[in-house]
Amino acid sequence: MTPTTQTTVGIGGAAESTDMVLNIGPQHPSTHGVLRLRLVLDGERIARAEPVIGYMHRGAEKLFEARDYRQIIVLANRHDWLSAFSNELGVVLAVERMLGMEVPERAVWLRTLLAELNRVLNHLMFLGSYPLELGGITPVFYAFREREVLQNVMEEVSGGRMHYMFNRVGGLKEDLPAGWPGRARAAVAAVRSRMDVFDDLVLGNEIFRGRTRGVGVLDAATVHAYGVSGPIARASGVDFDLRRDEPYLAYGELGDVLRVVTRQEGDCLARFECLLEQTHTALDLADACLDRLAELPPGPVNQRLPKVLKAPEGHTYAWTENPLGINGYYLVSKGEKTPYRLKLRSASFNNVQALTELLPGTLVADMVAILGSMFFVVGDIDK
């Protein structure tokens, strides 16, 4: 007979002092990306949590060094695939700053408009997917309906549905199609008129509130320690928004429209409320940009560039208030047609680090609620 081996896992109370290691992932959980969480459990409570990243890493920062200043845009707009326009924008702003280049006024207002429409598209995805992760399937259908309305106008102007490739060093690819501002205004009005679905269907749902109120509380000290930014930081009372505090594009002229939404509770519910109110603000900003564009005379939307574009030797840093938080772009040039170094500081990378502080002490059942409320895209972590 073949000898058998028996292993005793635990007898009675002996198992109570034994930690259990649970791996969440690295399968692809819907829209977030391939993330792995290594949890050490004490019964049903999480004792330690470690986000394990790198499963989607594609070496974009190294590839920047082998592409010229026109080609790097296509690499940069993909790390947060829900915020492609904003990703492109940060790169071209950094290159334009190195060149000392002024962008035509019409392009500045168009960039601001498209950045806010992209912000709404990003937020709608999370406004629909977060309730889905807590067992509510209906909101995601409404979210995708509104996204489709805005995607149509973004696709019409740029030709792309996710990766727009519409920014250029010195402005934008081309001017607007005939009649586009009217269609964009109608799309914004249509989405705004149906946003109360999320107030009534989600925030008014007692089960949703029960699963999120007081869960995953992130304090302001941890926000500062980990460099958390965006709606997650503002939900913890950190009142900082680059669009207001260090204006770029046309945000300096939109101070009467731009409302920085904050909460003090720092829990999952506060993060969702900030995201929802910020969506309303983005729609208002889009309308304000359309009003200003209607007043501008026809004009160019880009600068004429040399056939071979070279940035002068030096370095610069540009940062933007992306939909998920602060994105930074550190550009170093040796005077060649390719960057010597382009380092990305992405919002999701810092935000996900805070899970090591948020998850310990909470129940496994609350882990998904906390994870979903951090509003991250894994491509934005791995770059």
Short mmCIF file of C-alpha atoms in Angstrom, two decimals:
data_model
loop_
_atom_site.label_atom_id
_atom_site.label_comp_id
_atom_site.label_asym_id
_atom_site.label_seq_id
_atom_site.Cartn_x
_atom_site.Cartn_y
_atom_site.Cartn_z
CA MET A 1 0.00 0.00 0.00
CA THR A 2 1.07 3.55 -0.68
CA PRO A 3 1.65 5.42 2.61
CA THR A 4 -0.58 8.43 3.19
CA THR A 5 0.27 11.69 4.88
CA GLN A 6 -2.18 13.48 7.15
CA THR A 7 -1.91 17.16 8.04
CA THR A 8 -3.76 18.57 11.03
CA VAL A 9 -5.07 22.04 10.17
CA GLY A 10 -6.55 22.93 13.55
CA ILE A 11 -8.32 21.33 16.48
CA GLY A 12 -10.82 23.27 18.53
CA GLY A 13 -9.46 26.53 19.89
CA ALA A 14 -5.99 25.90 18.52
CA ALA A 15 -7.02 27.44 15.19
CA GLU A 16 -8.04 30.75 16.79
CA SER A 17 -4.45 31.90 17.18
CA THR A 18 -3.52 30.98 13.60
CA ASP A 19 -3.43 33.75 11.00
CA MET A 20 -4.85 33.02 7.57
CA VAL A 21 -3.38 34.57 4.43
CA LEU A 22 -5.97 35.35 1.76
CA ASN A 23 -5.11 36.47 -1.77
CA ILE A 24 -7.70 38.65 -3.49
CA GLY A 25 -6.81 38.60 -7.18
CA PRO A 26 -4.93 38.96 -9.40
CA GLN A 27 -7.94 38.22 -11.60
CA HIS A 28 -9.47 41.20 -13.42
CA PRO A 29 -12.29 42.61 -11.26
CA SER A 30 -14.30 44.43 -13.93
CA THR A 31 -13.04 47.93 -14.71
CA HIS A 32 -10.32 48.45 -12.09
CA GLY A 33 -7.65 46.24 -13.61
CA VAL A 34 -5.42 43.40 -12.45
CA LEU A 35 -4.68 44.04 -8.77
CA ARG A 36 -3.75 41.58 -6.04
CA LEU A 37 -4.44 42.15 -2.36
CA ARG A 38 -2.59 40.01 0.15
CA LEU A 39 -4.65 39.98 3.34
CA VAL A 40 -3.67 38.49 6.68
CA LEU A 41 -6.86 37.59 8.52
CA ASP A 42 -7.58 37.11 12.18
CA GLY A 43 -10.93 35.40 12.01
CA GLU A 44 -13.17 37.66 9.97
CA ARG A 45 -11.07 40.75 10.56
CA ILE A 46 -8.19 41.94 8.42
CA ALA A 47 -4.97 42.16 10.42
CA ARG A 48 -2.67 43.35 7.60
CA ALA A 49 -3.18 44.29 3.97
CA GLU A 50 -0.64 44.59 1.18
CA PRO A 51 -1.55 45.75 -2.35
CA VAL A 52 0.64 43.81 -4.79
CA ILE A 53 1.02 45.71 -8.06
CA GLY A 54 2.91 45.27 -11.32
CA TYR A 55 0.70 42.80 -13.19
CA MET A 56 -0.15 45.42 -15.86
CA HIS A 57 3.21 47.16 -16.05
CA ARG A 58 4.11 48.03 -19.66
CA GLY A 59 7.19 50.18 -19.15
CA ALA A 60 5.66 53.37 -20.54
CA GLU A 61 8.16 55.64 -18.80
CA LYS A 62 11.07 53.81 -20.45
CA LEU A 63 9.31 53.83 -23.83
CA PHE A 64 8.99 57.63 -23.60
CA GLU A 65 12.78 57.81 -23.97
CA ALA A 66 12.62 56.18 -27.42
CA ARG A 67 9.69 58.21 -28.84
CA ASP A 68 9.64 61.81 -30.01
CA TYR A 69 7.43 64.49 -28.47
CA ARG A 70 4.56 63.75 -30.84
CA GLN A 71 4.65 60.00 -30.29
CA ILE A 72 4.77 60.00 -26.47
CA ILE A 73 1.20 61.31 -26.33
CA VAL A 74 -0.17 57.99 -27.52
CA LEU A 75 1.68 56.21 -24.69
CA ALA A 76 0.62 58.68 -22.02
CA ASN A 77 -3.12 58.67 -22.64
CA ARG A 78 -3.52 54.98 -21.77
CA HIS A 79 -2.45 54.53 -18.15
CA ASP A 80 -5.80 55.74 -16.78
CA TRP A 81 -8.03 54.51 -19.57
CA LEU A 82 -11.01 56.41 -18.15
CA SER A 83 -9.17 59.76 -18.30
CA ALA A 84 -7.34 59.63 -21.62
CA PHE A 85 -7.82 63.29 -22.56
CA SER A 86 -6.53 64.49 -19.19
CA ASN A 87 -3.51 62.17 -19.45
CA GLU A 88 -2.58 63.63 -22.85
CA LEU A 89 -3.07 67.13 -21.52
CA GLY A 90 -0.46 66.85 -18.78
CA VAL A 91 2.22 65.71 -21.22
CA VAL A 92 1.64 68.48 -23.74
CA LEU A 93 1.51 71.09 -20.96
CA ALA A 94 4.93 69.93 -19.75
CA VAL A 95 6.42 70.04 -23.26
CA GLU A 96 4.88 73.45 -23.96
CA ARG A 97 6.34 74.78 -20.72
CA MET A 98 9.80 73.55 -21.76
CA LEU A 99 9.40 75.27 -25.12
CA GLY A 100 7.97 78.46 -23.62
CA MET A 101 5.09 78.08 -26.05
CA GLU A 102 1.82 80.05 -25.89
CA VAL A 103 -1.30 78.16 -26.97
CA PRO A 104 -4.10 79.98 -28.85
CA GLU A 105 -6.95 81.14 -26.60
CA ARG A 106 -9.50 79.06 -28.46
CA ALA A 107 -7.44 75.92 -27.82
CA VAL A 108 -7.17 76.76 -24.11
CA TRP A 109 -10.94 76.93 -23.71
CA LEU A 110 -11.49 73.85 -25.85
CA ARG A 111 -9.01 71.88 -23.75
CA THR A 112 -10.79 72.97 -20.57
CA LEU A 113 -14.16 71.93 -22.00
CA LEU A 114 -12.97 68.51 -23.15
CA ALA A 115 -11.12 67.89 -19.87
CA GLU A 116 -14.35 68.46 -17.93
CA LEU A 117 -16.37 66.24 -20.26
CA ASN A 118 -13.71 63.56 -19.76
CA ARG A 119 -14.03 64.09 -15.98
CA VAL A 120 -17.76 63.39 -16.17
CA LEU A 121 -17.13 60.23 -18.21
CA ASN A 122 -14.65 59.01 -15.61
CA HIS A 123 -16.94 59.73 -12.65
CA LEU A 124 -19.99 58.15 -14.26
CA MET A 125 -18.12 54.87 -14.55
CA PHE A 126 -17.45 54.78 -10.81
CA LEU A 127 -20.92 56.09 -9.92
CA GLY A 128 -22.29 53.04 -11.72
CA SER A 129 -19.68 50.41 -10.86
CA TYR A 130 -19.42 51.13 -7.13
CA PRO A 131 -23.06 50.24 -6.35
CA LEU A 132 -22.59 47.18 -8.57
CA GLU A 133 -19.77 45.98 -6.31
CA LEU A 134 -22.14 46.25 -3.35
CA GLY A 135 -24.86 44.20 -5.07
CA GLY A 136 -26.88 46.92 -6.82
CA ILE A 137 -26.89 46.23 -10.56
CA THR A 138 -29.33 48.91 -11.76
CA PRO A 139 -27.18 52.10 -11.44
CA VAL A 140 -24.55 50.84 -13.87
CA PHE A 141 -27.13 50.76 -16.69
CA TYR A 142 -28.04 54.39 -16.05
CA ALA A 143 -24.34 55.34 -15.85
CA PHE A 144 -23.56 53.75 -19.20
CA ARG A 145 -26.57 55.43 -20.80
CA GLU A 146 -25.26 58.85 -19.75
CA ARG A 147 -21.71 57.93 -20.73
CA GLU A 148 -22.90 57.00 -24.20
CA VAL A 149 -24.46 60.43 -24.68
CA LEU A 150 -21.16 62.16 -23.86
CA GLN A 151 -19.04 59.58 -25.66
CA ASN A 152 -20.88 60.42 -28.88
CA VAL A 153 -19.82 64.07 -28.79
CA MET A 154 -16.27 63.20 -27.71
CA GLU A 155 -16.00 60.68 -30.53
CA GLU A 156 -17.36 63.17 -33.05
CA VAL A 157 -14.79 65.81 -32.18
CA SER A 158 -11.74 63.54 -31.80
CA GLY A 159 -12.46 60.33 -33.68
CA GLY A 160 -11.74 58.16 -30.62
CA ARG A 161 -14.00 56.65 -28.00
CA MET A 162 -11.47 55.96 -25.23
CA HIS A 163 -8.04 57.08 -26.42
CA TYR A 164 -8.80 60.42 -28.03
CA MET A 165 -5.33 61.48 -29.22
CA PHE A 166 -6.72 64.98 -29.72
CA ASN A 167 -4.09 67.02 -27.86
CA ARG A 168 -1.03 68.21 -29.70
CA VAL A 169 2.01 70.16 -28.56
CA GLY A 170 0.85 73.71 -29.21
CA GLY A 171 -2.90 73.08 -29.10
CA LEU A 172 -5.32 70.55 -30.51
CA LYS A 173 -5.46 68.33 -33.57
CA GLU A 174 -8.13 70.39 -35.36
CA ASP A 175 -11.08 72.71 -34.85
CA LEU A 176 -14.62 71.62 -33.99
CA PRO A 177 -16.99 70.08 -36.54
CA ALA A 178 -19.81 72.33 -37.72
CA GLY A 179 -22.66 72.45 -35.20
CA TRP A 180 -20.71 70.53 -32.54
CA PRO A 181 -21.07 73.10 -29.73
CA GLY A 182 -24.86 72.86 -29.97
CA ARG A 183 -24.77 69.06 -29.83
CA ALA A 184 -22.34 69.16 -26.91
CA ARG A 185 -24.60 71.58 -25.01
CA ALA A 186 -27.59 69.31 -25.62
CA ALA A 187 -25.60 66.29 -24.37
CA VAL A 188 -24.58 68.11 -21.18
CA ALA A 189 -28.18 69.18 -20.55
CA ALA A 190 -29.46 65.64 -21.13
CA VAL A 191 -26.97 64.12 -18.68
CA ARG A 192 -27.63 66.80 -16.05
CA SER A 193 -31.39 66.26 -16.25
CA ARG A 194 -30.99 62.59 -15.33
CA MET A 195 -28.31 62.81 -12.64
CA ASP A 196 -30.96 62.73 -9.90
CA VAL A 197 -31.12 58.97 -10.55
CA PHE A 198 -27.94 58.61 -8.50
CA ASP A 199 -29.30 60.82 -5.71
CA ASP A 200 -32.55 58.87 -5.45
CA LEU A 201 -31.56 55.37 -6.51
CA VAL A 202 -28.16 55.15 -4.80
CA LEU A 203 -27.82 57.74 -2.05
CA GLY A 204 -31.45 57.26 -1.09
CA ASN A 205 -30.99 53.50 -0.72
CA GLU A 206 -30.80 52.48 2.94
CA ILE A 207 -28.82 49.32 2.14
CA PHE A 208 -26.19 51.34 0.25
CA ARG A 209 -25.94 53.82 3.12
CA GLY A 210 -25.72 51.01 5.65
CA ARG A 211 -22.83 49.40 3.76
CA THR A 212 -20.87 52.66 3.35
CA ARG A 213 -21.57 55.03 6.29
CA GLY A 214 -18.76 54.88 8.84
CA VAL A 215 -16.89 52.22 6.81
CA GLY A 216 -13.28 52.70 5.70
CA VAL A 217 -12.69 56.03 7.44
CA LEU A 218 -9.61 57.78 6.05
CA ASP A 219 -8.35 60.66 8.20
CA ALA A 220 -6.65 63.79 6.91
CA ALA A 221 -3.29 62.88 8.47
CA THR A 222 -3.16 59.65 6.46
CA VAL A 223 -4.15 61.56 3.32
CA HIS A 224 -1.14 63.84 3.72
CA ALA A 225 1.21 60.99 4.71
CA TYR A 226 0.43 58.93 1.62
CA GLY A 227 -0.05 61.75 -0.89
CA VAL A 228 -3.70 60.85 -1.49
CA SER A 229 -5.46 63.36 -3.74
CA GLY A 230 -8.62 64.03 -5.71
CA PRO A 231 -12.15 63.29 -4.49
CA ILE A 232 -10.81 60.71 -2.00
CA ALA A 233 -8.70 63.34 -0.23
CA ARG A 234 -11.45 65.96 -0.32
CA ALA A 235 -13.88 63.46 1.25
CA SER A 236 -11.54 63.48 4.26
CA GLY A 237 -11.66 67.26 4.61
CA VAL A 238 -8.50 68.09 2.62
CA ASP A 239 -9.66 71.17 0.72
CA PHE A 240 -7.22 71.20 -2.21
CA ASP A 241 -7.92 71.32 -5.93
CA LEU A 242 -5.30 72.40 -8.46
CA ARG A 243 -7.94 73.93 -10.71
CA ARG A 244 -8.64 76.51 -8.00
CA ASP A 245 -5.37 76.65 -6.02
CA GLU A 246 -2.87 76.62 -8.92
CA PRO A 247 -5.03 77.35 -11.98
CA TYR A 248 -4.00 76.12 -15.41
CA LEU A 249 -5.82 76.24 -18.77
CA ALA A 250 -8.85 78.53 -18.33
CA TYR A 251 -9.70 77.56 -14.76
CA GLY A 252 -8.46 80.89 -13.44
CA GLU A 253 -11.41 82.55 -15.20
CA LEU A 254 -13.94 80.01 -13.95
CA GLY A 255 -13.67 80.70 -10.23
CA ASP A 256 -17.33 81.67 -9.97
CA VAL A 257 -18.41 78.29 -11.40
CA LEU A 258 -15.82 75.94 -9.93
CA ARG A 259 -16.97 74.51 -6.58
CA VAL A 260 -14.50 72.36 -4.66
CA VAL A 261 -16.62 69.68 -3.01
CA THR A 262 -15.44 68.43 0.40
CA ARG A 263 -16.70 66.27 3.24
CA GLN A 264 -15.37 65.71 6.76
CA GLU A 265 -16.41 62.11 7.43
CA GLY A 266 -13.76 60.41 5.25
CA ASP A 267 -15.81 57.22 4.88
CA CYS A 268 -16.98 55.32 1.80
CA LEU A 269 -20.23 57.29 1.69
CA ALA A 270 -18.40 60.63 1.78
CA ARG A 271 -16.16 59.56 -1.10
CA PHE A 272 -19.18 58.61 -3.21
CA GLU A 273 -20.92 61.90 -2.36
CA CYS A 274 -17.84 63.90 -3.36
CA LEU A 275 -17.63 62.06 -6.65
CA LEU A 276 -21.31 62.70 -7.39
CA GLU A 277 -21.21 66.41 -6.54
CA GLN A 278 -17.99 66.84 -8.48
CA THR A 279 -19.78 65.42 -11.53
CA HIS A 280 -22.43 68.15 -11.22
CA THR A 281 -19.66 70.78 -11.00
CA ALA A 282 -17.92 69.38 -14.10
CA LEU A 283 -21.17 69.69 -16.07
CA ASP A 284 -21.50 73.31 -14.94
CA LEU A 285 -17.91 74.02 -16.00
CA ALA A 286 -18.56 72.45 -19.39
CA ASP A 287 -21.52 74.78 -19.91
CA ALA A 288 -19.41 77.79 -18.89
CA CYS A 289 -16.72 76.79 -21.40
CA LEU A 290 -19.31 76.45 -24.17
CA ASP A 291 -20.62 79.93 -23.33
CA ARG A 292 -17.10 81.38 -23.56
CA LEU A 293 -16.33 79.58 -26.83
CA ALA A 294 -19.48 81.04 -28.35
CA GLU A 295 -18.10 84.54 -27.62
CA LEU A 296 -14.66 83.90 -29.12
CA PRO A 297 -14.01 84.85 -32.76
CA PRO A 298 -12.89 82.10 -35.14
CA GLY A 299 -9.19 81.43 -34.89
CA PRO A 300 -6.47 78.80 -34.84
CA VAL A 301 -6.47 75.95 -32.33
CA ASN A 302 -2.78 75.06 -32.61
CA GLN A 303 0.67 76.41 -33.33
CA ARG A 304 2.71 75.56 -36.40
CA LEU A 305 5.54 73.25 -35.37
CA PRO A 306 8.84 72.39 -37.07
CA LYS A 307 9.10 69.03 -38.77
CA VAL A 308 11.50 67.85 -36.05
CA LEU A 309 10.46 69.12 -32.63
CA LYS A 310 13.22 69.42 -30.03
CA ALA A 311 12.81 70.69 -26.48
CA PRO A 312 15.66 72.80 -25.08
CA GLU A 313 17.98 71.30 -22.50
CA GLY A 314 16.57 71.51 -18.99
CA HIS A 315 13.78 70.12 -16.86
CA THR A 316 10.28 71.09 -15.79
CA TYR A 317 7.34 69.78 -13.81
CA ALA A 318 3.68 70.12 -14.78
CA TRP A 319 0.74 68.83 -12.79
CA THR A 320 -2.97 68.61 -13.43
CA GLU A 321 -6.11 67.86 -11.44
CA ASN A 322 -7.04 64.63 -13.17
CA PRO A 323 -10.44 63.05 -12.45
CA LEU A 324 -8.92 60.62 -9.90
CA GLY A 325 -6.50 63.12 -8.35
CA ILE A 326 -3.22 64.89 -9.00
CA ASN A 327 -1.09 63.74 -11.93
CA GLY A 328 2.44 65.05 -12.20
CA TYR A 329 4.81 65.03 -15.19
CA TYR A 330 8.52 65.54 -14.59
CA LEU A 331 10.22 66.12 -17.94
CA VAL A 332 14.00 66.17 -18.44
CA SER A 333 15.43 67.14 -21.84
CA LYS A 334 18.96 66.98 -23.23
CA GLY A 335 17.98 69.05 -26.26
CA GLU A 336 17.07 66.06 -28.39
CA LYS A 337 13.83 65.16 -30.16
CA THR A 338 13.03 62.55 -27.48
CA PRO A 339 12.72 63.10 -23.71
CA TYR A 340 15.75 62.12 -21.66
CA ARG A 341 13.31 61.23 -18.88
CA LEU A 342 9.56 61.61 -18.36
CA LYS A 343 8.39 60.50 -14.92
CA LEU A 344 4.69 60.15 -14.19
CA ARG A 345 3.22 60.81 -10.76
CA SER A 346 -0.18 59.15 -11.10
CA ALA A 347 -3.10 59.62 -8.72
CA SER A 348 -4.07 55.96 -8.35
CA PHE A 349 -0.56 54.91 -7.27
CA ASN A 350 -0.69 57.04 -4.13
CA ASN A 351 -4.37 56.48 -3.45
CA VAL A 352 -4.09 52.68 -3.41
CA GLN A 353 -1.16 52.79 -0.96
CA ALA A 354 -3.59 54.05 1.68
CA LEU A 355 -5.29 50.63 1.68
CA THR A 356 -2.51 49.42 4.00
CA GLU A 357 -3.92 51.83 6.61
CA LEU A 358 -7.61 51.56 5.71
CA LEU A 359 -8.13 47.80 5.65
CA PRO A 360 -6.54 46.55 8.91
CA GLY A 361 -9.17 46.19 11.63
CA THR A 362 -12.09 46.01 9.22
CA LEU A 363 -14.23 43.00 8.36
CA VAL A 364 -13.59 40.99 5.20
CA ALA A 365 -17.21 41.74 4.25
CA ASP A 366 -16.37 45.48 4.18
CA MET A 367 -13.21 45.01 2.11
CA VAL A 368 -14.99 45.28 -1.25
CA ALA A 369 -16.88 48.40 -0.11
CA ILE A 370 -13.61 50.07 0.88
CA LEU A 371 -11.69 48.91 -2.17
CA GLY A 372 -14.36 50.16 -4.57
CA SER A 373 -14.58 53.55 -2.87
CA MET A 374 -10.91 54.31 -3.59
CA PHE A 375 -11.80 54.93 -7.27
CA PHE A 376 -8.57 53.75 -8.91
CA VAL A 377 -7.52 52.36 -12.29
CA VAL A 378 -4.72 49.79 -12.08
CA GLY A 379 -3.10 50.95 -15.32
CA ASP A 380 -2.65 54.29 -13.53
CA ILE A 381 -0.75 52.45 -10.77
CA ASP A 382 1.51 50.31 -12.95
CA LYS A 383 2.08 52.83 -15.78
#
